[in-house]
Amino acid sequence: MIKLIVSDMDGTLLNEQVGLSAANVAAIKDAQAAGIDFVIATGRSFKSGYTMAEEKGITCPFIGQNGATYYNDQQELQYVRGLAKDDVRKMMEIFDQTPIYYELITFDGPYTNDKQAFIDHAFDTFTDINQDIDEEAIRSYITDMVDQNRINFVESYNTLLEDDDQIILKIAVFSTSGSNKLEKVQKRLEKEIDNISITASSRKNMEINHIRASKGQAVSEYAKLKGYKPSEVLTIGDNINDLSMLDWADYGTAMANAVPEAKAVAKYQTKSNSQDGVAHIINLVLKGEIDQAKL
């Protein structure tokens, strides 16, 4: 019996317009009404991700920044697993030597030292995550982020490193040229720096967290806290940063639009994010027909 459902956001819970569909919202509320625990696990920050759910009337625990933060269902921060600033400095040297564009993410959200690069790479990443994405809608979404100052600009990232109040939760690295440059950087990072975990939410980015900050570890710890076994947990995702939680849960479910690596790890598959795939798999659970989605 499934007691916990955990869903990623981008490419999974969010549709091609980067929004929460009525079908997905209704299915989540139906699951909660049936006594099933629902949790969001995303690479997004609490401010960016939870707000979208809250606006639709969804209240739930929230795992943010790939597991670097965890908030309970009262929106209270329970733990933080940030990167060591000495490690961040070493990584910045590698990025600058390459060179490659990157952003530092704190509780304030993303920090960039190049607004136009942020816009270009954000668009590139969103369109890579979902080939069916509404390009006009995503351009408007990104423009609003910049216009509403949801993106932070600094002349130098050293400003953040010198501020004792700032915690670096994640580093996002981007390359429009694809995976070759990212792979070279990743190999160097893995060789020179300990205590980091490297994943991705797109073929054109790389996400770096503390080694103890992953969706799989966060879901495992949450399940242990609540007394759930892997055989009672369904996780839903589409990309590299979802692999750890897809692998951990007995009901790891890949979206139809998921990357091959996610489909290889998952035991179940649902429809794409543009076809309300989260609602589809939840409704199968509620009807006792989950085996229809088995790979």
XYZ file of C-alpha atoms in Angstrom:
295
model
C 0.000 0.000 0.000
C 1.386 3.387 -1.014
C 1.517 5.821 1.912
C 3.815 8.521 0.500
C 3.978 10.189 -2.929
C 6.932 12.462 -3.730
C 7.020 14.561 -6.902
C 9.636 16.625 -8.684
C 8.468 19.947 -10.176
C 10.033 21.030 -13.494
C 9.366 18.503 -16.245
C 7.173 16.509 -13.856
C 4.530 18.298 -11.787
C 4.758 21.482 -13.874
C 3.367 21.435 -17.412
C 4.724 22.869 -20.672
C 3.689 26.360 -19.544
C 5.608 25.937 -16.278
C 2.366 25.818 -14.329
C 0.347 23.467 -12.125
C -2.583 22.036 -14.076
C -6.042 21.688 -12.558
C -5.830 17.919 -13.045
C -2.564 17.624 -11.105
C -3.840 19.850 -8.301
C -7.067 17.856 -8.001
C -5.205 14.526 -7.939
C -2.840 15.709 -5.198
C -5.745 16.895 -3.065
C -7.581 13.614 -3.672
C -4.509 11.669 -2.533
C -4.185 13.784 0.601
C -7.897 13.360 1.331
C -7.382 9.594 1.047
C -4.690 9.783 3.742
C -1.673 9.588 1.439
C 1.237 11.851 2.366
C 2.382 14.149 -0.475
C 5.797 15.845 -0.649
C 7.458 18.053 -3.270
C 11.162 17.382 -3.984
C 12.717 19.859 -6.395
C 15.857 21.675 -7.405
C 13.936 24.907 -6.874
C 14.132 27.064 -3.780
C 11.312 27.188 -1.230
C 10.444 30.711 -2.348
C 10.220 29.690 -5.995
C 8.662 26.240 -5.664
C 6.402 26.242 -2.631
C 4.727 29.495 -3.638
C 3.440 27.857 -6.827
C 1.870 25.001 -4.862
C 0.496 27.262 -2.147
C -1.253 29.451 -4.725
C -3.205 26.361 -5.799
C -4.204 25.500 -2.246
C -1.662 22.706 -1.760
C -0.043 22.418 1.672
C 2.718 19.836 2.010
C 6.312 19.239 3.143
C 8.909 20.657 0.750
C 12.380 19.339 -0.131
C 14.263 22.113 -1.933
C 17.532 22.619 -3.788
C 17.876 18.876 -4.494
C 17.748 18.040 -0.792
C 19.800 20.921 0.614
C 16.735 22.171 2.498
C 13.679 20.529 4.040
C 10.542 22.310 5.270
C 7.742 20.541 7.147
C 4.050 20.976 6.324
C 3.976 24.051 8.562
C 6.566 25.672 6.249
C 9.162 25.509 9.020
C 12.776 24.914 7.991
C 13.991 21.625 9.492
C 17.522 21.365 8.120
C 20.064 22.972 5.799
C 22.958 21.256 4.012
C 24.994 23.918 2.282
C 28.319 23.793 0.486
C 31.532 24.634 2.333
C 32.690 28.053 1.177
C 36.272 26.859 0.741
C 34.931 24.257 -1.689
C 32.901 26.933 -3.462
C 36.038 29.035 -3.932
C 37.888 26.067 -5.448
C 34.986 25.361 -7.781
C 34.790 28.990 -8.869
C 38.466 28.844 -9.847
C 37.755 25.813 -12.021
C 34.717 27.468 -13.636
C 36.589 30.702 -14.320
C 39.552 28.830 -15.786
C 37.354 26.799 -18.159
C 35.562 29.326 -18.657
C 31.901 28.428 -18.095
C 28.852 30.327 -16.825
C 27.533 29.509 -13.353
C 25.193 30.804 -10.659
C 25.288 30.569 -6.874
C 22.003 29.761 -5.150
C 21.244 30.840 -1.573
C 18.049 31.245 0.464
C 17.554 34.470 -1.526
C 17.391 32.455 -4.747
C 19.827 32.494 -7.691
C 22.648 35.011 -7.870
C 24.143 35.912 -11.240
C 26.903 38.263 -12.326
C 25.466 38.459 -15.867
C 21.719 39.084 -16.283
C 21.655 38.428 -20.024
C 23.506 35.150 -19.557
C 20.934 34.203 -16.923
C 18.068 34.863 -19.353
C 19.736 32.961 -22.205
C 20.628 29.913 -20.126
C 17.290 29.813 -18.307
C 15.461 29.704 -21.638
C 17.851 27.067 -22.967
C 17.369 24.891 -19.873
C 13.573 25.119 -19.795
C 13.251 24.280 -23.485
C 15.633 21.352 -23.084
C 13.655 19.912 -20.169
C 10.457 19.831 -22.219
C 10.413 19.745 -26.003
C 6.670 20.624 -25.956
C 7.188 23.754 -23.918
C 5.333 26.930 -24.847
C 8.282 29.156 -25.817
C 6.279 32.372 -25.557
C 5.075 31.430 -22.081
C 8.570 30.565 -20.890
C 10.058 33.807 -22.244
C 7.376 35.703 -20.338
C 8.054 33.629 -17.197
C 11.805 34.358 -17.309
C 11.276 38.052 -18.078
C 8.929 38.319 -15.091
C 11.566 36.696 -12.863
C 14.066 39.382 -13.838
C 11.600 42.304 -13.801
C 10.241 41.347 -10.381
C 13.769 41.083 -8.952
C 13.433 37.373 -8.179
C 16.939 37.049 -9.600
C 19.766 38.613 -7.628
C 22.624 40.426 -9.349
C 26.145 40.843 -7.952
C 29.250 42.238 -9.598
C 31.341 39.558 -7.904
C 30.372 36.248 -6.314
C 33.028 36.916 -3.686
C 30.490 39.257 -2.076
C 28.452 36.187 -1.112
C 31.450 34.228 0.100
C 32.528 37.073 2.365
C 29.046 37.383 3.905
C 28.783 35.053 6.918
C 24.984 35.164 6.720
C 24.901 33.719 3.209
C 24.736 29.925 2.798
C 25.510 28.515 -0.649
C 22.888 25.805 -1.077
C 23.665 24.896 -4.659
C 25.731 25.880 -7.680
C 24.184 25.684 -11.142
C 26.552 25.463 -14.118
C 25.380 25.939 -17.713
C 26.649 25.276 -21.226
C 24.767 26.027 -24.444
C 27.270 23.863 -26.310
C 25.931 20.756 -24.572
C 27.424 18.035 -22.458
C 31.099 17.906 -23.551
C 32.141 21.034 -21.673
C 30.057 20.050 -18.656
C 31.580 16.557 -18.600
C 35.109 17.990 -18.586
C 34.248 20.291 -15.686
C 32.557 17.453 -13.800
C 35.591 15.180 -14.132
C 37.838 17.886 -12.745
C 35.462 18.630 -9.860
C 35.218 14.960 -8.918
C 39.001 14.649 -8.998
C 39.830 17.776 -7.007
C 36.945 18.334 -4.572
C 35.413 16.032 -1.972
C 32.062 16.365 -0.223
C 30.034 17.342 -3.291
C 27.203 15.689 -5.181
C 26.795 16.404 -8.909
C 23.494 15.977 -10.749
C 21.550 17.829 -13.470
C 18.040 18.992 -14.291
C 18.802 19.309 -18.020
C 21.324 18.073 -20.574
C 22.682 21.603 -20.642
C 23.310 22.174 -16.964
C 24.993 20.696 -13.930
C 23.867 21.092 -10.317
C 26.307 20.842 -7.428
C 25.237 20.235 -3.841
C 26.752 19.063 -0.581
C 27.373 15.314 -0.681
C 24.572 14.753 1.871
C 22.106 16.847 -0.126
C 20.248 14.663 -2.626
C 16.592 13.987 -3.256
C 17.096 10.306 -2.503
C 18.682 10.950 0.879
C 16.054 13.548 1.782
C 13.170 11.240 0.829
C 14.789 8.350 2.702
C 15.164 10.448 5.851
C 11.612 11.776 5.596
C 10.242 8.258 5.141
C 12.203 7.027 8.147
C 10.884 9.933 10.220
C 7.310 9.035 9.287
C 7.765 5.278 9.477
C 7.371 4.553 5.749
C 9.237 1.726 4.021
C 10.506 1.943 0.401
C 7.696 -0.474 -0.507
C 5.195 2.197 0.601
C 6.690 5.106 -1.336
C 6.068 6.356 -4.889
C 8.475 8.932 -6.326
C 7.961 10.755 -9.638
C 10.652 12.479 -11.711
C 12.132 13.151 -15.114
C 15.812 14.008 -14.859
C 19.261 13.236 -13.468
C 18.648 14.955 -10.136
C 15.686 12.596 -9.611
C 17.652 9.351 -10.036
C 18.458 8.865 -6.352
C 14.825 9.056 -5.252
C 13.552 7.032 -8.227
C 16.020 4.304 -7.326
C 15.276 4.360 -3.582
C 11.493 3.950 -3.756
C 9.893 0.671 -4.802
C 7.459 2.701 -6.883
C 9.976 4.961 -8.634
C 8.042 6.426 -11.586
C 9.509 8.157 -14.648
C 7.598 10.640 -16.764
C 7.092 9.792 -20.449
C 9.260 12.840 -21.192
C 12.016 11.689 -18.806
C 15.646 11.305 -19.838
C 16.752 7.719 -20.643
C 18.711 7.472 -17.383
C 15.548 8.118 -15.350
C 13.541 5.568 -17.321
C 16.303 3.008 -16.810
C 16.179 3.404 -13.018
C 12.387 3.668 -12.659
C 10.126 0.666 -12.167
C 7.008 2.475 -13.418
C 6.181 5.066 -16.075
C 3.403 7.632 -16.409
C 2.310 10.100 -19.083
C 4.299 13.236 -19.917
C 4.122 16.470 -17.951
C 2.119 18.046 -20.780
C -0.430 15.218 -20.372
C -0.863 15.551 -16.585
C 1.370 12.561 -15.887
C 1.405 13.178 -12.130
C -2.399 13.116 -12.015
C -2.424 9.956 -14.127
C -0.178 7.944 -11.804
C -1.876 9.266 -8.645
C -5.283 8.298 -10.006
C -3.988 4.795 -10.759
C -2.820 4.572 -7.140
C -6.205 5.710 -5.831
C -8.012 3.165 -8.019
C -5.651 0.363 -7.004
C -4.429 0.017 -10.590
C -0.771 1.022 -10.198
C 0.414 -2.171 -11.926
C -0.878 -0.748 -15.223
C 2.096 1.630 -15.154
C 4.725 -1.032 -14.430
C 7.655 -1.179 -16.845
